[in-house]
Short mmCIF file of C-alpha atoms and ligand atoms in Angstrom, two decimals:
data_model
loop_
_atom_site.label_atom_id
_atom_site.label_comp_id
_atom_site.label_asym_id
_atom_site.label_seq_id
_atom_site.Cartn_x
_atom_site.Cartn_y
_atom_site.Cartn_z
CA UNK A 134 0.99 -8.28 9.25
CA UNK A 135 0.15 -6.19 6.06
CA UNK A 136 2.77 -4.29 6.17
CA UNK A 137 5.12 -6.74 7.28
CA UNK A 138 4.16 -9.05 3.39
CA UNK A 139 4.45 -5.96 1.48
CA UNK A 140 7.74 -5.09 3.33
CA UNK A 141 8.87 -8.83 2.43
CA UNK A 142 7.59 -8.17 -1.39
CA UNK A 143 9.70 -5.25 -1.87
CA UNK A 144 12.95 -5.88 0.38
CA UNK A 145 13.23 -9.58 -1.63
CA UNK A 146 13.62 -7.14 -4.71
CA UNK A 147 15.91 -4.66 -3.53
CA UNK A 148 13.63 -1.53 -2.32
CA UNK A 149 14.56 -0.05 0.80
CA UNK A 150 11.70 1.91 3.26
CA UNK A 151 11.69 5.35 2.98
CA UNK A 152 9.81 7.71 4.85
CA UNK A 153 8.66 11.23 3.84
CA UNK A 154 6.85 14.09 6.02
CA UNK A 155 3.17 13.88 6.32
CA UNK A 156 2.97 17.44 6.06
CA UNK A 157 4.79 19.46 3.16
CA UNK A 158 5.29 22.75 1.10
CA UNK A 159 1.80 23.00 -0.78
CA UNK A 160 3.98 23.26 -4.13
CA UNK A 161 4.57 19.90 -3.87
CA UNK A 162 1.60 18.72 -3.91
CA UNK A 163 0.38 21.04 -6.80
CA UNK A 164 2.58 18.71 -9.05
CA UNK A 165 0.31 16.13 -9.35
CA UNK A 166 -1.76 18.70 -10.93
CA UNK A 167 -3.97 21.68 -10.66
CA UNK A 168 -6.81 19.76 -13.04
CA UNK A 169 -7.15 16.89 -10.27
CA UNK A 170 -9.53 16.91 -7.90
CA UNK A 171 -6.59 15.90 -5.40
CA UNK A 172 -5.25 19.26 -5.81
CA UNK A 173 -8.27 21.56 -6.39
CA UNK A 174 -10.81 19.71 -3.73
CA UNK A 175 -9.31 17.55 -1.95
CA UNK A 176 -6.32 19.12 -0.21
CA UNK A 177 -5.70 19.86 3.63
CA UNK A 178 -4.12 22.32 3.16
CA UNK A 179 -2.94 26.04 6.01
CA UNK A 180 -1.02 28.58 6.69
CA UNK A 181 1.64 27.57 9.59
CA UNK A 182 2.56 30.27 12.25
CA UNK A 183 5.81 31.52 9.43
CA UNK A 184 3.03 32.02 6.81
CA UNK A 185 3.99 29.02 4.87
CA UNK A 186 1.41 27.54 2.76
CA UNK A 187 1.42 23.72 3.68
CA UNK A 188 -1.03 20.48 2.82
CA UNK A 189 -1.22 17.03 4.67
CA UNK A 190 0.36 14.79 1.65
CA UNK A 191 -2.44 13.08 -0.15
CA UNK A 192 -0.68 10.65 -1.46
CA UNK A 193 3.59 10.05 -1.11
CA UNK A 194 4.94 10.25 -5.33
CA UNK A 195 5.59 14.01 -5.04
CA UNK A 196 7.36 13.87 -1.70
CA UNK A 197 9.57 10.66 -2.97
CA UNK A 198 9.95 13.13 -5.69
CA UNK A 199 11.09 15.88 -3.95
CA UNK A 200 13.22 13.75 -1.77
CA UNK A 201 14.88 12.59 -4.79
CA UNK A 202 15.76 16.19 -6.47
CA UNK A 203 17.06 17.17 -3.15
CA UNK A 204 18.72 14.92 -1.74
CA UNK A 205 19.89 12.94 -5.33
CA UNK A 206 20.92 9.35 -4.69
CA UNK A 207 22.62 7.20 -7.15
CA UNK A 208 19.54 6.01 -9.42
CA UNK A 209 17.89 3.94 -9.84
CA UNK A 210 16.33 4.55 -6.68
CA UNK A 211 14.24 1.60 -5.26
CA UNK A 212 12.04 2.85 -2.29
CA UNK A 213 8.72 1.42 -0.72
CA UNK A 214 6.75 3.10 1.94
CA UNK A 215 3.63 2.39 3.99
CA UNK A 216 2.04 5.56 5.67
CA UNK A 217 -1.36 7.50 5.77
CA UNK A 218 -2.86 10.16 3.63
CA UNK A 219 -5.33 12.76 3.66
CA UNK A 220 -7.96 13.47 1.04
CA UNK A 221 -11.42 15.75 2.22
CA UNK A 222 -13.82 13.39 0.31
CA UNK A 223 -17.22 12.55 0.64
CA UNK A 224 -16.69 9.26 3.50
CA UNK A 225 -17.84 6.54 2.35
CA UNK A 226 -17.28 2.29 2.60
CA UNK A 227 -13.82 2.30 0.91
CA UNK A 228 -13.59 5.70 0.85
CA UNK A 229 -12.43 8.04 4.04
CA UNK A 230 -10.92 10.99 4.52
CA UNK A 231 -7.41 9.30 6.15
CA UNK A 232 -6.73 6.29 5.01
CA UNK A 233 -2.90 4.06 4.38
CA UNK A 234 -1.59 2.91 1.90
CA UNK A 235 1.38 0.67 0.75
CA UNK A 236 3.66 1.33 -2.36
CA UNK A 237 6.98 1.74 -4.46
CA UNK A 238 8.52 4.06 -6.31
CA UNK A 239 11.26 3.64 -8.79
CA UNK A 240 13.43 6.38 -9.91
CA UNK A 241 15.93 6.51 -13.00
CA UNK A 242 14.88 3.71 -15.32
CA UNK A 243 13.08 3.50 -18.64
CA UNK A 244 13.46 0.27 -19.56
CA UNK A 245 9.79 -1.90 -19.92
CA UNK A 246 10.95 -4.62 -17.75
CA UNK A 247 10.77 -2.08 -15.06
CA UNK A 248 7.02 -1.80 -15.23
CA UNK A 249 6.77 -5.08 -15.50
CA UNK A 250 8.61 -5.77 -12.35
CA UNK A 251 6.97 -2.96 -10.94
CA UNK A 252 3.40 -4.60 -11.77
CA UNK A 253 4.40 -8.51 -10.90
CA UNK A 254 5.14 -6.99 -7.48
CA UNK A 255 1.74 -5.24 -6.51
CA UNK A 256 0.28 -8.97 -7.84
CA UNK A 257 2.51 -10.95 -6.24
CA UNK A 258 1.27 -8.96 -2.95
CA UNK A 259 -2.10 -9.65 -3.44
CA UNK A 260 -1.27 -13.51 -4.12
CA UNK A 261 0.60 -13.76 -0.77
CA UNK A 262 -2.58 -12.26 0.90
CA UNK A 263 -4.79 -14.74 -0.55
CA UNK A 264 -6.88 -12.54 -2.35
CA UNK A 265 -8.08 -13.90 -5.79
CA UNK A 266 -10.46 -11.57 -7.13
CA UNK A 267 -8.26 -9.06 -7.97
CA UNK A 268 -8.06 -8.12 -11.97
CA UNK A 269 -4.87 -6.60 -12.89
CA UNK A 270 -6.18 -3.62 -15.64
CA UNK A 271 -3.18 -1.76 -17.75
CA UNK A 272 -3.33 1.21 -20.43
CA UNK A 273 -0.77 3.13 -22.28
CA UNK A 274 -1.00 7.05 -22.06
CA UNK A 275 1.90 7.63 -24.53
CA UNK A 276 4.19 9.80 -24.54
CA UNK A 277 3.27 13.41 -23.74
CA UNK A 278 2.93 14.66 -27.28
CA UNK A 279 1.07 11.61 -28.06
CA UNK A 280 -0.85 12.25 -25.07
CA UNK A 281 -1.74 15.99 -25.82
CA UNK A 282 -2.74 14.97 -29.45
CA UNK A 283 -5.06 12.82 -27.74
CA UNK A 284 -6.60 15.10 -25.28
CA UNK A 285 -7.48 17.75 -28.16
CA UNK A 286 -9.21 15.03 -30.20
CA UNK A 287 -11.29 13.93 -26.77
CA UNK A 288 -11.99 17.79 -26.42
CA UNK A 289 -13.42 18.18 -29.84
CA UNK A 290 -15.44 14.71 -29.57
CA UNK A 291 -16.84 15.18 -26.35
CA UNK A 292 -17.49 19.33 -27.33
CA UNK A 293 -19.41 17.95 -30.35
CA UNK A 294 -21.48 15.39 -28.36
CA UNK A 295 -23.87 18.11 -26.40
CA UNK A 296 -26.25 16.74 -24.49
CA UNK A 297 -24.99 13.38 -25.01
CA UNK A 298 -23.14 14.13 -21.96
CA UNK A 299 -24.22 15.17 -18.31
CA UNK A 300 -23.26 18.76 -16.90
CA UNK A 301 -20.59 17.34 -14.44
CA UNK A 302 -18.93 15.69 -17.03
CA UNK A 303 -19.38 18.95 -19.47
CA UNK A 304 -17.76 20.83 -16.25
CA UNK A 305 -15.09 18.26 -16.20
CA UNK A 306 -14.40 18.56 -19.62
CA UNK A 307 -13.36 22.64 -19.31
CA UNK A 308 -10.62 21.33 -16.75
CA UNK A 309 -9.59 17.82 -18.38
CA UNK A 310 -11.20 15.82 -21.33
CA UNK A 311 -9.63 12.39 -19.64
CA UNK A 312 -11.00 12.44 -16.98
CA UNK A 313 -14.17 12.75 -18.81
CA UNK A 314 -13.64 9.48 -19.76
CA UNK A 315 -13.73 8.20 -15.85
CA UNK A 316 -17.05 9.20 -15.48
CA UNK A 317 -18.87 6.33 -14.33
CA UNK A 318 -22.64 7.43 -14.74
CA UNK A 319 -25.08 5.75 -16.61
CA UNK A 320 -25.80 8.79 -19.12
CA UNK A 321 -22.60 9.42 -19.74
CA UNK A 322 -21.66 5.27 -21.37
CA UNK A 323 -22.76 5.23 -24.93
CA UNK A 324 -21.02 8.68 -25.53
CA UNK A 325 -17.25 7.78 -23.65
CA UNK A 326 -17.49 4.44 -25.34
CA UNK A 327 -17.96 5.49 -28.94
CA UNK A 328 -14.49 7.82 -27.94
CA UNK A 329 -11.42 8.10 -29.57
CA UNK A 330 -9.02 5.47 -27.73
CA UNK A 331 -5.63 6.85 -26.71
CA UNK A 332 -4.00 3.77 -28.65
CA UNK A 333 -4.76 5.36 -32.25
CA UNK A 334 -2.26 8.35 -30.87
CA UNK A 335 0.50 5.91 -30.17
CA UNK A 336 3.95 7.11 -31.49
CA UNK A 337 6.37 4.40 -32.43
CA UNK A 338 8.11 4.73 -29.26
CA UNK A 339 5.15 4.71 -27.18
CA UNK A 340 3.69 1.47 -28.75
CA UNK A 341 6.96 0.33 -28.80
CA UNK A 342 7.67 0.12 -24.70
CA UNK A 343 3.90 -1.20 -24.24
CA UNK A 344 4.40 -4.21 -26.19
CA UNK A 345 7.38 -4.96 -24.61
CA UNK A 346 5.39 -4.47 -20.92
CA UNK A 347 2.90 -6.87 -21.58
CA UNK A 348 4.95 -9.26 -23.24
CA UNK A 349 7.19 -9.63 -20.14
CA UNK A 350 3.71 -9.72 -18.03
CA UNK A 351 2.48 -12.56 -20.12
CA UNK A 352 6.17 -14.35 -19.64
CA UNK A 353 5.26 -14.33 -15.96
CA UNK A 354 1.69 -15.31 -16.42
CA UNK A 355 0.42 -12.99 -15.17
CA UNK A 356 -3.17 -12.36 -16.32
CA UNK A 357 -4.11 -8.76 -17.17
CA UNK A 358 -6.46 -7.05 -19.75
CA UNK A 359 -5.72 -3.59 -21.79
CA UNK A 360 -8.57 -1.30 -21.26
CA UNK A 361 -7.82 1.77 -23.84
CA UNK A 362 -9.68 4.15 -21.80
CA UNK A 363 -8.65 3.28 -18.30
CA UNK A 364 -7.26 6.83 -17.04
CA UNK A 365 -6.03 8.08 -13.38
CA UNK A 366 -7.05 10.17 -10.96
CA UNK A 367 -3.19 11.98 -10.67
CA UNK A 368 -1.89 14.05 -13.75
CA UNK A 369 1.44 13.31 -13.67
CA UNK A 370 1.00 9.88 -15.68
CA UNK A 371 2.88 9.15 -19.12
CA UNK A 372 3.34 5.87 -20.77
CA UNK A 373 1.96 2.76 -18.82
CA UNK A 374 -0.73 3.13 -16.33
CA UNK A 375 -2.36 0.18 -14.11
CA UNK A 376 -4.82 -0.70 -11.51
CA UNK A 377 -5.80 -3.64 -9.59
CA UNK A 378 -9.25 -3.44 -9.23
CA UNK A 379 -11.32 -6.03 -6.81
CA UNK A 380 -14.74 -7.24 -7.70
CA UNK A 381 -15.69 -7.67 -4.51
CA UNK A 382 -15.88 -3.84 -4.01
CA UNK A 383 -18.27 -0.89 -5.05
CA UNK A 384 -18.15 -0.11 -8.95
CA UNK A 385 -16.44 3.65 -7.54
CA UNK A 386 -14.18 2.38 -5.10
CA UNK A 387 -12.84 -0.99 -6.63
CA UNK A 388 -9.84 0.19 -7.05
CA UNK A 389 -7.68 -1.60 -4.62
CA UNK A 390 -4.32 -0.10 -6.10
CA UNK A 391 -3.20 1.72 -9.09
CA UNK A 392 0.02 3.52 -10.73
CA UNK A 393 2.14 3.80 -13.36
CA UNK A 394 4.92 5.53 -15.12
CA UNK A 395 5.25 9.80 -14.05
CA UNK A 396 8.66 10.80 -16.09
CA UNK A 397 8.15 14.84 -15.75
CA UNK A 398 7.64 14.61 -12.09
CA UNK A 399 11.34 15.28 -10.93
CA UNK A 400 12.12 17.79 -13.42
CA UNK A 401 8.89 19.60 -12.50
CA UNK A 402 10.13 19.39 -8.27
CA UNK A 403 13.27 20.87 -9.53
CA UNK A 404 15.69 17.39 -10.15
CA UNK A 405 17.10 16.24 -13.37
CA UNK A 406 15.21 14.54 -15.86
CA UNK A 407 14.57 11.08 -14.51
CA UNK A 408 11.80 8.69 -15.43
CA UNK A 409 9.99 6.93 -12.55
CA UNK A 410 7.36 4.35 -12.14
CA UNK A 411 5.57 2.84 -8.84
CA UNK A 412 2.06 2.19 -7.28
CA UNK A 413 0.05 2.80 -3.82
CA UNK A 414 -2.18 0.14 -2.52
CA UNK A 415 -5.13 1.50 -0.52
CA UNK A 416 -4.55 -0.70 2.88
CA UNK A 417 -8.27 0.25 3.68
CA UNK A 418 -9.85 -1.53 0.75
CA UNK A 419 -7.65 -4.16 0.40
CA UNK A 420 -8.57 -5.15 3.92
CA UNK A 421 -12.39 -4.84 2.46
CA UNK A 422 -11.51 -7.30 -0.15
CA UNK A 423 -10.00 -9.47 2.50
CA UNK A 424 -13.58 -9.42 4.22
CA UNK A 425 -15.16 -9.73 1.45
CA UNK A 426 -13.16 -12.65 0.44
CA UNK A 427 -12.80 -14.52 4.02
CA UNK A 428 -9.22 -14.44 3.62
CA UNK A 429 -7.88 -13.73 7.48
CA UNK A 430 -4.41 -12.25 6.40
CA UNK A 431 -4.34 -11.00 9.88
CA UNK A 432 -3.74 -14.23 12.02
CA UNK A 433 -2.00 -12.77 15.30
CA UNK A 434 1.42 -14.40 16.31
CA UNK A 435 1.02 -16.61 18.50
CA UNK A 436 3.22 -16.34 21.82
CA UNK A 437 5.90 -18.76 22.25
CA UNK A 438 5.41 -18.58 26.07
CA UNK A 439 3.96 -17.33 29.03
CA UNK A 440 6.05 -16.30 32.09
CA UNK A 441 3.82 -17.31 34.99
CA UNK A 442 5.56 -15.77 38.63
CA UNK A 443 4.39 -16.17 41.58
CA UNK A 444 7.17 -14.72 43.52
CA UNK A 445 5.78 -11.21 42.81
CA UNK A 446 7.03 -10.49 39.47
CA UNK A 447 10.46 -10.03 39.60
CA UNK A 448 11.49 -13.52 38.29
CA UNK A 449 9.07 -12.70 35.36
CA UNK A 450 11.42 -8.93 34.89
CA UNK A 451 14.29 -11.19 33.90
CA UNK A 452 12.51 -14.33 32.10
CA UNK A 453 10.30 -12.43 30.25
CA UNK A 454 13.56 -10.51 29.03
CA UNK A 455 15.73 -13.40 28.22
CA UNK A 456 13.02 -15.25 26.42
CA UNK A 457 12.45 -12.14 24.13
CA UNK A 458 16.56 -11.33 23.53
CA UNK A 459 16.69 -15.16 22.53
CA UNK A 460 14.01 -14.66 19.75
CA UNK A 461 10.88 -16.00 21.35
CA UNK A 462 7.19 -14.05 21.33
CA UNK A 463 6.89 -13.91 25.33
CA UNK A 464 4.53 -12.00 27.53
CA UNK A 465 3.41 -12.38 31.07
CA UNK A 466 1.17 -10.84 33.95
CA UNK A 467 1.51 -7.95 36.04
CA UNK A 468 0.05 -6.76 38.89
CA UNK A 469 1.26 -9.73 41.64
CA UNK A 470 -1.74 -12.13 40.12
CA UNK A 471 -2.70 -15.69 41.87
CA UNK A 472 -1.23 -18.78 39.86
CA UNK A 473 -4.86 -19.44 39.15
CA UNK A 474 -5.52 -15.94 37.34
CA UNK A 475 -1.99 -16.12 35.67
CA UNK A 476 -3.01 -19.49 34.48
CA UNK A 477 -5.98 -18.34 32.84
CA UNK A 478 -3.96 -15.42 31.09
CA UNK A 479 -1.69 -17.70 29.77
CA UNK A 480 -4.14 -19.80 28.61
CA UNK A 481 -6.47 -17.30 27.36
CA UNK A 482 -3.04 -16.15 25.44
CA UNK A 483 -2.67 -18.49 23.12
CA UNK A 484 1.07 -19.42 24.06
CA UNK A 485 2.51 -22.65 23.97
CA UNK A 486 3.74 -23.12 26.68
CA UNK A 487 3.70 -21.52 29.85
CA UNK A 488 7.10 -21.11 31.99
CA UNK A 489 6.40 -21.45 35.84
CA UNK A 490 8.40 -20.07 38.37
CA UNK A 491 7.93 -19.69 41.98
CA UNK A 492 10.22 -19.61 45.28
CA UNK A 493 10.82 -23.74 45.30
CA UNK A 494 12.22 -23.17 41.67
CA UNK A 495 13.76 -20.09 42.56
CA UNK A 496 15.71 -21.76 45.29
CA UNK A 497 16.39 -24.95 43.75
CA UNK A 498 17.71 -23.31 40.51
CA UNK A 499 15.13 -24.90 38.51
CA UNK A 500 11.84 -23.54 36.17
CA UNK A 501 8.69 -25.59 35.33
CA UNK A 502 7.85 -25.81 31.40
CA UNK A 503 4.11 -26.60 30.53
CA UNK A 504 3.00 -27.11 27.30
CA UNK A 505 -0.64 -25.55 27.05
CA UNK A 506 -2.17 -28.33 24.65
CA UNK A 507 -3.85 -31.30 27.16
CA UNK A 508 -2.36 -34.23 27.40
CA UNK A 509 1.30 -33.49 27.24
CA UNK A 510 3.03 -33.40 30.69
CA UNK A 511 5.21 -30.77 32.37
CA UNK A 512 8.84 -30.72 32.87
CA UNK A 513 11.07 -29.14 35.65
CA UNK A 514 14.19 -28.36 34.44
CA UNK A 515 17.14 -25.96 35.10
CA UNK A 516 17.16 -22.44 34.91
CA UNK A 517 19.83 -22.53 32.62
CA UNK A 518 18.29 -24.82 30.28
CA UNK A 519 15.28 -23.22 29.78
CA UNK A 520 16.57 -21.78 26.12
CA UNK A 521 17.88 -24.65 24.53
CA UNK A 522 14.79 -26.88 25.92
CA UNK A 523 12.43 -24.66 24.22
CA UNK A 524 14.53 -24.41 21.29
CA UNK A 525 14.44 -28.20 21.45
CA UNK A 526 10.33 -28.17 21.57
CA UNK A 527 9.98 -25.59 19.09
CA UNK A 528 12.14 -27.92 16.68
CA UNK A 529 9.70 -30.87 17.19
P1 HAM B 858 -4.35 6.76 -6.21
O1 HAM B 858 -5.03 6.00 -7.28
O2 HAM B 858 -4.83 8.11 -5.93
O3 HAM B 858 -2.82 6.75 -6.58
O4 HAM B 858 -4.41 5.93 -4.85
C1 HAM B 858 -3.98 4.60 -4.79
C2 HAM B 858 -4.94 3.77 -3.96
O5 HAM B 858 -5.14 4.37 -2.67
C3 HAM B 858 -6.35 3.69 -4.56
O6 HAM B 858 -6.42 2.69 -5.54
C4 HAM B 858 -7.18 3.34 -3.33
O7 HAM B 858 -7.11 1.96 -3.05
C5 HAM B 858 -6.46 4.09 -2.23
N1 HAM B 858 -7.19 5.35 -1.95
C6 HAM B 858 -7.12 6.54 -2.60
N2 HAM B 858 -7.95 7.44 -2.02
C7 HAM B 858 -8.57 6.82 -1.00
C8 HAM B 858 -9.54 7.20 0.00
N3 HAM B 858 -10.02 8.44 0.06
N4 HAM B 858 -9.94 6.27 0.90
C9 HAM B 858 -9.44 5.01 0.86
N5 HAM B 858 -8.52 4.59 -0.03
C10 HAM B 858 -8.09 5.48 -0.95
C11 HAM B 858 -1.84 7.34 -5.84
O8 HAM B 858 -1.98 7.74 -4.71
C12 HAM B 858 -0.50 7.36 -6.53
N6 HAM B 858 0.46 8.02 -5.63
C13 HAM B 858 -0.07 5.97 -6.89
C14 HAM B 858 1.26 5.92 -7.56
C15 HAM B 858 2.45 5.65 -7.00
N7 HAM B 858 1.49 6.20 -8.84
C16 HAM B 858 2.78 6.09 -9.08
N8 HAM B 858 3.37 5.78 -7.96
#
């Protein structure tokens, strides 16, 4: 059911599924960059029986990626996929070491109104589940010069500040001063809040395309706040990032799905120079935040009807059949049951009716239709009918 709204989301906008390997060439992976803990921790990674160094994907941007430099479709590309990933983390409520998740990617387009598209999509998602307390968070990492500038004046302020910081985040800081700033202990606050902000580094480009991103995201009112030292887990990030975070959920895992713009990441899989955007939704925690929130997004469809035999089954073979080629949700039991126990299935099923055949109605050409709910009487009618009188009910 999940799926099957974020499939809707997308396909109404043009993306079509795609669907990459769950295993791949390690080098892939390595993209999203050796100063992640994806990549230096996290990784499932062997050796295969040719000696070729391999990983379970931990998340599916590279591999759309490398699809995209090797196989090169007309851009822009437009592509969602659903799948699971692998990440050896420390399990945890929100947090596992396989888990799905739901997303789009969009390949050869620069233009702002692409993130916001991009953005209104993963919201409009979570508004078609139900969910309300989801806060839509967005920050602008520049472009990469800007970005680099930035990083050196985070390394020198965070160098300076000593003690003022904890030894993880003093280790984190040798392999990547932003992610400093994602530290989410207590000690660690007065120092990453007194930072530099990313925003003073802005070139006039960079500031440029951001403006224009949350100007079309106000235009669609959609509410969102800048957060100047939001960063991401993934290196491969320039320009706009984003996450929607639920506040139902623990402070470390509330995000429910995050992205943003990765423009180096086909030239560094070996494609052209493309820019791309897109976001994953962790299916795990969103379904969290649907507990959390009472909203039952996963109402099962209910069954049209119920083929109830009791000729031995064979009557049901063809019904059954015929009932599901004509666009109805049909099921039916097995096994030679009494009318009384098929009764009960049907019953216990859910469907609305339940179709009744046995050798009377066999010979006379003829099927019995009861509707389920009390109160409303059944009808025999011919075989032959049975389609358009169900049609006929359903339209009532
Ligand atoms: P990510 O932030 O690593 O981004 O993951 C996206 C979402 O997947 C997270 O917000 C979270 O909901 C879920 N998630 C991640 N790790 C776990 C885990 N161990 N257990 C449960 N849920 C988890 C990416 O994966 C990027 N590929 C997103 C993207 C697409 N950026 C651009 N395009």
């Amino acid at each position: 059911m999940l799926h099957n709204i974020f499939a809707n989301v997308a396909e109404s906008a043009g993306y079509g599924e795609i669907k990459t390997p769950l295993i791949e060439d390690l080098g892939v992976f390595a993209r999203i960059g050796d100063a992640t803990d994806v990549v230096t921790k996290e990784m499932y990674d062997f050796h295969d029986k040719g000696e070729r160094h391999v990983a379970l994907r931990p998340e599916l941007t590279a591999s759309v990626c490398r699809s995209f430099a090797q196989h090169r479709p007309t851009p822009p590309w437009k592509v969602w996929y659903a799948g699971s990933n692998f990440r050896y983390e420390k399990p945890q409520r929100g947090r596992y070491r396989q888990f799905d998740q739901v997303g789009l990617e969009v390949l050869g387009v620069d233009d702002p109104d692409l993130d916001v598209e991009v953005i209104a999509l993963g919201w409009e998602f979570y508004r078609r589940l139900g969910l309300t307390e989801v806060n839509l968070i967005i920050n602008s990492l520049g472009e990469p010069d800007d970005r680099a500038r930035y990083v050196e004046a985070l390394r020198g302020y965070f160098a300076a500040a000593g003690e003022g910081l904890t030894e993880q985040s003093r280790e984190t800081l040798q392999r990547n001063p932003l992610r400093v700033l994602d530290s989410k202990r207590e000690h660690d606050a007065p120092c990453i809040a007194s930072a530099p902000t990313i925003a003073e580094f802005y070139s006039a480009e960079a500031a440029d395309h951001f403006a224009g991103v949350q100007a079309g995201l106000r235009m669609l009112g959609i509410p969102f706040k800048v957060e100047t030292k939001l960063v991401r887990g993934l290196d491969y990030y320039r320009r706009t990032i984003f996450e929607f975070q639920g506040s139902t959920l623990d402070s470390a895992q509330k995000a429910l799905g995050g992205g943003g713009r990765y423009d180096g990441l086909v030239e560094a899989l070996g494609g052209p120079a493309t820019p791309g955007i897109g976001f994953a939704l962790g299916v795990d925690r969103t379904l969290l935040a649907c507990d959390d929130e009472g909203v039952f997004c996963l109402e099962p469809r209910r069954l049209d009807a119920f083929v109830v035999d009791t000729t031995g089954g064979v009557e049901a073979v063809a019904i059954t059949a015929e009932l599901r080629a004509n666009g109805f949700a049909a099921d039916r039991a097995f096994d030679g049951r009494s009318m009384k126990a098929q009764m009960k299935l049907a019953n216990r099923s859910g469907a609305s009716v339940a179709v009744i055949i046995g050798s009377d109605e066999v010979e006379a050409g003829t099927v019995v239709v009861k509707p389920m709910e009390a109160g409303i009487d059944q009808q025999t009618i011919l075989r032959n009918d049975l389609i358009p009188h169900l049609n006929e009910l359903k339209d009532q």
